[in-house]
């Protein structure tokens, strides 16, 4: 009798640290103490295995404190400030290429009925901002089941991420290994891409395309990007959210999207399919997309892009121009009574002239894959 379902349930309960977030946040190191006594400082330095002129790391128990951990001693004008590190020993800690960051791997092991696994977390210590972040860079699972004849079938799957930091960019390359398509362990490691570190934020700015084997820029709009899950967006968003049917924005669908409002002003509308943001309509003039915002007139657009033509949408009857290279649709919410374009006998051929030059953009749609 097969018991694969039970194994999958165990897997999901043990390994729940998904790494698909496009934006993560560093956490501040906890201050443990301050130290000015030169003799005590010299004692801790003598026990340190990792040090330079500005800091050193000590493993053990602080004098007069019931703390057994790794500690960062960071120099200041009066002496040293002591910070508690998120691990208990400093073995194998190294500098990244950018020596403002320290790297430390921490290993975890888990086991349950008919399954065992190992995972490794790469902890990044930001020495300037005195903060840290943990990223899972290795996950290996071995599980087994018995077929109807009581023969054991073993499954192995794993992912491994290689990373480095140069300047303030984190480059990640993740490899996946599995047999019989048992489980895609790549979901448990940070995904391949390039991430930028800005203050306490780690943001993905390039993703890897398996189709053309290259890194592609990620289009960030405000604090989100296409491809981000709506759950991640809602978890980090601090603005008002209203559910609005997609047909209000020209889709032949009664499913719901999300209108984002800030200070009683609509900023943008998110189109979501299978819990992923696939397109966005921007209406706020404060948000630029490729240097264009909704304060632009049709005349300004055609001066920059003289070969463009206006078209009429068959569902909404609004007019629009499409910038193919930027995947942008610039929308003017007109109807038959106030057209800004002049059209010939076949309006599907696009405009042949312009009769209203000062009409501003109503909506900028960033068109993503699967957004139509």
Short mmCIF file of C-alpha atoms in Angstrom, two decimals:
data_model
loop_
_atom_site.label_atom_id
_atom_site.label_comp_id
_atom_site.label_asym_id
_atom_site.label_seq_id
_atom_site.Cartn_x
_atom_site.Cartn_y
_atom_site.Cartn_z
CA UNK A 1 0.00 0.00 0.00
CA UNK A 2 1.44 3.37 -1.00
CA UNK A 3 1.93 6.03 1.64
CA UNK A 4 3.30 8.84 -0.51
CA UNK A 5 0.55 11.22 0.62
CA UNK A 6 1.67 10.87 4.23
CA UNK A 7 5.26 11.64 3.24
CA UNK A 8 4.20 14.79 1.42
CA UNK A 9 2.29 15.97 4.47
CA UNK A 10 5.37 15.46 6.63
CA UNK A 11 7.49 17.35 4.11
CA UNK A 12 5.21 20.36 4.12
CA UNK A 13 5.18 20.51 7.91
CA UNK A 14 8.97 20.32 8.34
CA UNK A 15 10.16 22.43 5.40
CA UNK A 16 8.08 25.57 5.34
CA UNK A 17 10.75 28.21 4.64
CA UNK A 18 9.87 29.24 1.08
CA UNK A 19 12.39 31.57 -0.59
CA UNK A 20 10.29 33.17 -3.34
CA UNK A 21 10.03 36.66 -1.82
CA UNK A 22 11.22 39.47 -4.08
CA UNK A 23 11.97 41.72 -1.11
CA UNK A 24 13.31 40.79 2.30
CA UNK A 25 14.39 42.85 5.29
CA UNK A 26 17.51 42.79 7.44
CA UNK A 27 16.98 42.66 11.20
CA UNK A 28 18.95 44.82 13.63
CA UNK A 29 21.52 43.07 15.81
CA UNK A 30 20.60 43.04 19.49
CA UNK A 31 22.86 45.17 21.70
CA UNK A 32 24.23 43.05 24.56
CA UNK A 33 26.58 45.46 26.38
CA UNK A 34 29.12 48.27 26.10
CA UNK A 35 32.74 47.93 27.13
CA UNK A 36 35.42 50.52 27.95
CA UNK A 37 37.82 48.60 30.23
CA UNK A 38 40.97 48.04 28.15
CA UNK A 39 42.04 44.96 30.15
CA UNK A 40 38.68 43.26 29.66
CA UNK A 41 38.71 44.20 25.98
CA UNK A 42 42.21 42.71 25.63
CA UNK A 43 40.99 39.49 27.28
CA UNK A 44 38.14 39.06 24.81
CA UNK A 45 40.40 39.95 21.88
CA UNK A 46 42.90 37.29 22.94
CA UNK A 47 40.11 34.69 22.74
CA UNK A 48 38.87 35.88 19.35
CA UNK A 49 39.55 33.92 16.17
CA UNK A 50 38.14 36.54 13.78
CA UNK A 51 39.19 40.17 14.10
CA UNK A 52 40.49 43.32 12.45
CA UNK A 53 41.12 46.93 13.53
CA UNK A 54 37.42 47.87 13.75
CA UNK A 55 35.81 44.78 15.26
CA UNK A 56 36.30 41.25 16.51
CA UNK A 57 34.05 38.26 17.16
CA UNK A 58 34.10 36.37 20.44
CA UNK A 59 32.51 32.97 21.12
CA UNK A 60 31.49 32.10 24.66
CA UNK A 61 30.02 33.63 27.80
CA UNK A 62 30.26 37.32 28.58
CA UNK A 63 31.60 38.20 32.02
CA UNK A 64 28.76 38.83 34.52
CA UNK A 65 26.14 37.74 31.98
CA UNK A 66 24.39 34.43 31.44
CA UNK A 67 24.83 34.51 27.69
CA UNK A 68 26.59 31.79 25.74
CA UNK A 69 26.74 32.90 22.14
CA UNK A 70 28.81 34.59 19.44
CA UNK A 71 29.25 38.32 19.91
CA UNK A 72 30.37 41.14 17.64
CA UNK A 73 32.56 43.72 19.39
CA UNK A 74 32.35 46.90 17.30
CA UNK A 75 34.73 49.77 18.07
CA UNK A 76 33.42 53.22 18.89
CA UNK A 77 35.08 56.34 20.36
CA UNK A 78 34.80 55.19 23.99
CA UNK A 79 35.55 51.50 23.54
CA UNK A 80 33.40 48.74 22.09
CA UNK A 81 29.67 48.09 21.71
CA UNK A 82 28.83 44.38 21.98
CA UNK A 83 26.15 42.91 19.71
CA UNK A 84 24.62 39.46 20.00
CA UNK A 85 24.98 37.50 16.76
CA UNK A 86 22.29 35.08 15.49
CA UNK A 87 24.50 31.99 15.92
CA UNK A 88 26.52 30.33 18.68
CA UNK A 89 29.95 29.92 17.11
CA UNK A 90 31.96 31.81 14.53
CA UNK A 91 33.66 28.88 12.81
CA UNK A 92 33.79 29.20 9.02
CA UNK A 93 32.77 32.85 9.10
CA UNK A 94 34.24 34.74 6.12
CA UNK A 95 34.24 38.13 4.44
CA UNK A 96 32.36 38.56 1.19
CA UNK A 97 34.17 40.34 -1.65
CA UNK A 98 32.62 43.48 -0.21
CA UNK A 99 34.18 43.43 3.25
CA UNK A 100 31.29 45.38 4.74
CA UNK A 101 29.53 42.01 4.91
CA UNK A 102 30.34 38.81 6.80
CA UNK A 103 29.00 35.42 5.70
CA UNK A 104 28.25 32.53 8.04
CA UNK A 105 26.56 29.19 7.29
CA UNK A 106 24.34 27.49 9.86
CA UNK A 107 23.19 23.89 9.39
CA UNK A 108 19.92 22.29 10.52
CA UNK A 109 18.90 18.63 10.48
CA UNK A 110 15.38 17.20 10.68
CA UNK A 111 13.86 13.75 10.61
CA UNK A 112 10.43 12.18 10.78
CA UNK A 113 8.79 8.93 9.78
CA UNK A 114 10.27 7.85 6.42
CA UNK A 115 11.92 11.19 5.74
CA UNK A 116 15.10 13.00 6.72
CA UNK A 117 16.60 16.23 5.58
CA UNK A 118 19.37 18.78 5.95
CA UNK A 119 19.18 22.50 5.31
CA UNK A 120 21.75 25.29 5.48
CA UNK A 121 21.14 28.97 6.07
CA UNK A 122 23.54 31.65 4.88
CA UNK A 123 23.56 34.48 7.41
CA UNK A 124 24.75 37.85 6.11
CA UNK A 125 26.01 40.35 8.69
CA UNK A 126 26.00 43.99 7.55
CA UNK A 127 28.85 45.61 9.51
CA UNK A 128 27.84 49.15 8.57
CA UNK A 129 24.16 48.93 9.50
CA UNK A 130 24.74 46.33 12.26
CA UNK A 131 21.99 44.09 10.93
CA UNK A 132 21.61 40.59 9.53
CA UNK A 133 19.51 38.44 7.25
CA UNK A 134 19.24 34.66 6.83
CA UNK A 135 18.82 33.03 3.40
CA UNK A 136 18.40 29.30 2.87
CA UNK A 137 21.06 28.12 0.42
CA UNK A 138 20.88 24.34 0.75
CA UNK A 139 18.12 21.82 1.27
CA UNK A 140 18.37 18.05 0.88
CA UNK A 141 15.51 15.62 1.43
CA UNK A 142 15.57 11.84 1.33
CA UNK A 143 12.28 10.01 1.67
CA UNK A 144 10.99 6.57 0.92
CA UNK A 145 7.79 4.61 0.42
CA UNK A 146 6.77 1.00 -0.14
CA UNK A 147 4.94 -0.27 -3.18
CA UNK A 148 2.20 -2.90 -3.17
CA UNK A 149 4.80 -5.65 -3.01
CA UNK A 150 6.55 -4.02 -0.04
CA UNK A 151 9.57 -2.96 -2.12
CA UNK A 152 11.21 0.23 -0.88
CA UNK A 153 11.35 3.16 -3.28
CA UNK A 154 13.79 5.93 -2.31
CA UNK A 155 13.51 9.53 -3.48
CA UNK A 156 16.28 12.12 -3.27
CA UNK A 157 15.98 15.81 -4.00
CA UNK A 158 18.09 18.84 -3.18
CA UNK A 159 18.89 22.44 -4.02
CA UNK A 160 22.10 24.37 -3.51
CA UNK A 161 22.73 28.10 -3.88
CA UNK A 162 26.07 29.78 -4.51
CA UNK A 163 26.30 33.47 -3.68
CA UNK A 164 28.63 36.42 -3.42
CA UNK A 165 28.38 40.12 -2.62
CA UNK A 166 30.22 42.72 -4.70
CA UNK A 167 29.60 46.39 -3.96
CA UNK A 168 26.03 46.20 -2.65
CA UNK A 169 24.81 43.54 -5.08
CA UNK A 170 24.18 39.94 -4.06
CA UNK A 171 24.49 37.46 -6.94
CA UNK A 172 22.86 34.05 -6.47
CA UNK A 173 23.01 30.92 -8.62
CA UNK A 174 20.81 28.04 -7.47
CA UNK A 175 21.10 24.45 -8.72
CA UNK A 176 18.40 21.81 -8.32
CA UNK A 177 18.74 18.04 -8.17
CA UNK A 178 15.92 15.53 -8.00
CA UNK A 179 14.78 12.13 -9.25
CA UNK A 180 11.40 10.96 -10.51
CA UNK A 181 10.09 14.53 -10.20
CA UNK A 182 9.32 13.77 -6.59
CA UNK A 183 9.58 17.32 -5.35
CA UNK A 184 11.05 20.56 -6.63
CA UNK A 185 13.42 21.52 -3.83
CA UNK A 186 14.38 24.74 -5.64
CA UNK A 187 11.44 26.32 -3.86
CA UNK A 188 13.34 25.93 -0.58
CA UNK A 189 16.48 27.83 -1.68
CA UNK A 190 16.78 31.49 -2.55
CA UNK A 191 16.14 31.79 -6.28
CA UNK A 192 18.77 32.57 -8.92
CA UNK A 193 19.08 36.28 -9.58
CA UNK A 194 20.76 39.54 -8.64
CA UNK A 195 19.66 41.38 -5.51
CA UNK A 196 20.54 44.89 -4.35
CA UNK A 197 21.08 45.81 -0.70
CA UNK A 198 19.70 49.24 0.23
CA UNK A 199 19.71 49.97 3.95
CA UNK A 200 17.72 47.20 5.60
CA UNK A 201 16.13 45.99 2.34
CA UNK A 202 17.31 43.15 0.09
CA UNK A 203 15.47 43.55 -3.23
CA UNK A 204 15.61 41.31 -6.29
CA UNK A 205 16.42 43.39 -9.39
CA UNK A 206 17.27 40.70 -11.98
CA UNK A 207 15.76 37.26 -12.49
CA UNK A 208 17.13 34.33 -14.48
CA UNK A 209 15.36 33.27 -17.67
CA UNK A 210 15.76 29.59 -18.55
CA UNK A 211 14.40 30.31 -22.02
CA UNK A 212 17.18 32.67 -23.12
CA UNK A 213 19.75 31.76 -20.43
CA UNK A 214 20.18 35.35 -19.28
CA UNK A 215 19.45 37.71 -16.41
CA UNK A 216 16.46 39.97 -17.08
CA UNK A 217 15.65 43.24 -15.33
CA UNK A 218 12.72 43.20 -12.91
CA UNK A 219 10.30 46.12 -13.28
CA UNK A 220 9.71 47.62 -9.83
CA UNK A 221 6.76 49.95 -9.40
CA UNK A 222 6.50 51.71 -6.06
CA UNK A 223 7.19 48.85 -3.61
CA UNK A 224 6.23 45.83 -5.74
CA UNK A 225 6.98 44.16 -9.06
CA UNK A 226 5.29 41.94 -11.60
CA UNK A 227 5.65 38.29 -10.67
CA UNK A 228 5.36 39.02 -6.95
CA UNK A 229 2.69 37.03 -5.13
CA UNK A 230 -0.30 39.01 -3.93
CA UNK A 231 0.28 37.51 -0.47
CA UNK A 232 3.77 39.04 -0.32
CA UNK A 233 2.42 42.39 -1.51
CA UNK A 234 -0.39 42.46 1.06
CA UNK A 235 2.02 41.41 3.81
CA UNK A 236 4.29 44.42 3.22
CA UNK A 237 1.78 47.01 1.92
CA UNK A 238 0.74 49.83 4.26
CA UNK A 239 -1.79 51.51 1.95
CA UNK A 240 -5.56 51.06 1.70
CA UNK A 241 -6.64 48.15 -0.51
CA UNK A 242 -10.03 47.75 -2.21
CA UNK A 243 -11.14 44.76 -4.26
CA UNK A 244 -12.46 45.89 -7.66
CA UNK A 245 -13.74 43.62 -10.48
CA UNK A 246 -11.38 43.26 -13.42
CA UNK A 247 -14.04 44.37 -15.89
CA UNK A 248 -13.71 47.91 -14.47
CA UNK A 249 -10.29 47.99 -16.14
CA UNK A 250 -11.22 46.45 -19.45
CA UNK A 251 -11.05 42.72 -18.77
CA UNK A 252 -13.83 40.37 -19.83
CA UNK A 253 -13.91 38.89 -16.34
CA UNK A 254 -15.79 39.24 -13.07
CA UNK A 255 -12.79 38.16 -11.02
CA UNK A 256 -11.38 40.68 -8.57
CA UNK A 257 -8.25 42.81 -8.67
CA UNK A 258 -6.83 45.17 -6.07
CA UNK A 259 -7.02 48.95 -6.16
CA UNK A 260 -4.38 50.66 -4.01
CA UNK A 261 -5.30 53.98 -2.39
CA UNK A 262 -3.04 56.41 -0.54
CA UNK A 263 -4.42 59.51 1.23
CA UNK A 264 -7.79 58.99 -0.50
CA UNK A 265 -6.14 59.01 -3.95
CA UNK A 266 -6.06 55.97 -6.21
CA UNK A 267 -2.49 55.06 -7.10
CA UNK A 268 -2.68 51.83 -9.08
CA UNK A 269 -4.71 48.70 -9.76
CA UNK A 270 -3.22 45.19 -9.57
CA UNK A 271 -4.28 42.40 -11.93
CA UNK A 272 -3.79 39.05 -10.21
CA UNK A 273 -3.93 35.55 -11.69
CA UNK A 274 -3.27 32.42 -9.65
CA UNK A 275 -2.15 34.66 -6.76
CA UNK A 276 0.55 36.36 -8.87
CA UNK A 277 0.63 40.02 -9.92
CA UNK A 278 0.66 39.86 -13.73
CA UNK A 279 -0.15 43.45 -14.67
CA UNK A 280 -0.69 46.88 -13.13
CA UNK A 281 -2.60 50.02 -14.11
CA UNK A 282 -1.00 53.21 -12.76
CA UNK A 283 -3.07 56.36 -12.42
CA UNK A 284 -0.98 58.43 -9.99
CA UNK A 285 1.16 61.15 -11.65
CA UNK A 286 3.69 60.65 -8.85
CA UNK A 287 4.74 57.24 -10.24
CA UNK A 288 7.01 57.26 -13.30
CA UNK A 289 7.23 54.24 -15.57
CA UNK A 290 10.22 54.45 -17.93
CA UNK A 291 10.18 58.22 -17.42
CA UNK A 292 6.48 58.56 -18.30
CA UNK A 293 3.64 59.43 -15.91
CA UNK A 294 -0.04 60.30 -16.21
CA UNK A 295 0.64 64.03 -16.47
CA UNK A 296 1.92 63.50 -20.02
CA UNK A 297 -0.26 64.62 -22.94
CA UNK A 298 -0.78 62.67 -26.16
CA UNK A 299 1.18 65.40 -27.95
CA UNK A 300 4.21 64.88 -25.68
CA UNK A 301 4.03 61.13 -26.26
CA UNK A 302 3.93 61.46 -30.04
CA UNK A 303 6.86 63.89 -29.99
CA UNK A 304 8.96 61.24 -28.27
CA UNK A 305 7.50 58.34 -30.29
CA UNK A 306 6.45 59.83 -33.66
CA UNK A 307 5.67 56.46 -35.28
CA UNK A 308 2.99 55.51 -32.74
CA UNK A 309 -0.69 55.35 -33.61
CA UNK A 310 -3.73 55.56 -31.38
CA UNK A 311 -5.98 52.50 -31.29
CA UNK A 312 -9.46 51.83 -29.91
CA UNK A 313 -9.89 48.97 -27.44
CA UNK A 314 -12.65 46.61 -28.58
CA UNK A 315 -13.95 45.98 -25.04
CA UNK A 316 -13.74 49.36 -23.28
CA UNK A 317 -13.71 51.56 -26.42
CA UNK A 318 -10.95 53.60 -24.75
CA UNK A 319 -8.08 54.87 -26.89
CA UNK A 320 -4.50 53.78 -26.28
CA UNK A 321 -0.99 53.67 -27.68
CA UNK A 322 1.29 50.69 -27.10
CA UNK A 323 5.03 50.95 -26.45
CA UNK A 324 6.23 47.49 -27.43
CA UNK A 325 9.82 47.77 -26.20
CA UNK A 326 8.68 48.87 -22.73
CA UNK A 327 5.55 46.67 -22.64
CA UNK A 328 3.45 49.72 -21.77
CA UNK A 329 -0.09 50.60 -22.82
CA UNK A 330 -0.87 54.31 -22.38
CA UNK A 331 -4.65 54.61 -22.03
CA UNK A 332 -7.01 57.54 -22.62
CA UNK A 333 -10.52 56.90 -21.25
CA UNK A 334 -12.45 58.37 -24.16
CA UNK A 335 -15.54 57.26 -26.06
CA UNK A 336 -17.20 58.05 -29.40
CA UNK A 337 -18.15 61.54 -28.17
CA UNK A 338 -14.66 62.78 -27.31
CA UNK A 339 -12.08 60.94 -29.43
CA UNK A 340 -8.58 62.43 -29.52
CA UNK A 341 -7.55 60.53 -32.65
CA UNK A 342 -8.73 60.86 -36.24
CA UNK A 343 -9.53 57.49 -37.83
CA UNK A 344 -10.10 56.31 -41.39
CA UNK A 345 -12.71 53.86 -42.63
CA UNK A 346 -11.03 50.98 -40.79
CA UNK A 347 -10.35 52.14 -37.22
CA UNK A 348 -8.44 48.92 -36.51
CA UNK A 349 -5.62 50.33 -38.65
CA UNK A 350 -5.07 53.00 -36.01
CA UNK A 351 -5.28 56.76 -36.07
CA UNK A 352 -4.35 58.82 -39.11
CA UNK A 353 -4.23 62.12 -37.26
CA UNK A 354 -4.81 63.95 -33.99
CA UNK A 355 -7.61 66.34 -33.10
CA UNK A 356 -6.97 66.82 -29.37
CA UNK A 357 -3.34 67.38 -28.39
CA UNK A 358 -3.66 68.20 -24.70
CA UNK A 359 -5.47 65.13 -23.40
CA UNK A 360 -3.40 63.58 -20.59
CA UNK A 361 -2.92 59.88 -19.93
CA UNK A 362 -5.57 58.34 -17.68
CA UNK A 363 -3.90 54.98 -17.09
CA UNK A 364 -0.48 53.45 -17.72
CA UNK A 365 -0.70 49.68 -17.97
CA UNK A 366 2.46 47.68 -17.42
CA UNK A 367 1.73 44.57 -19.45
CA UNK A 368 3.14 41.33 -18.10
CA UNK A 369 3.05 37.74 -19.33
CA UNK A 370 -0.40 36.22 -18.97
CA UNK A 371 -2.02 39.58 -18.22
CA UNK A 372 -4.43 39.57 -21.15
#
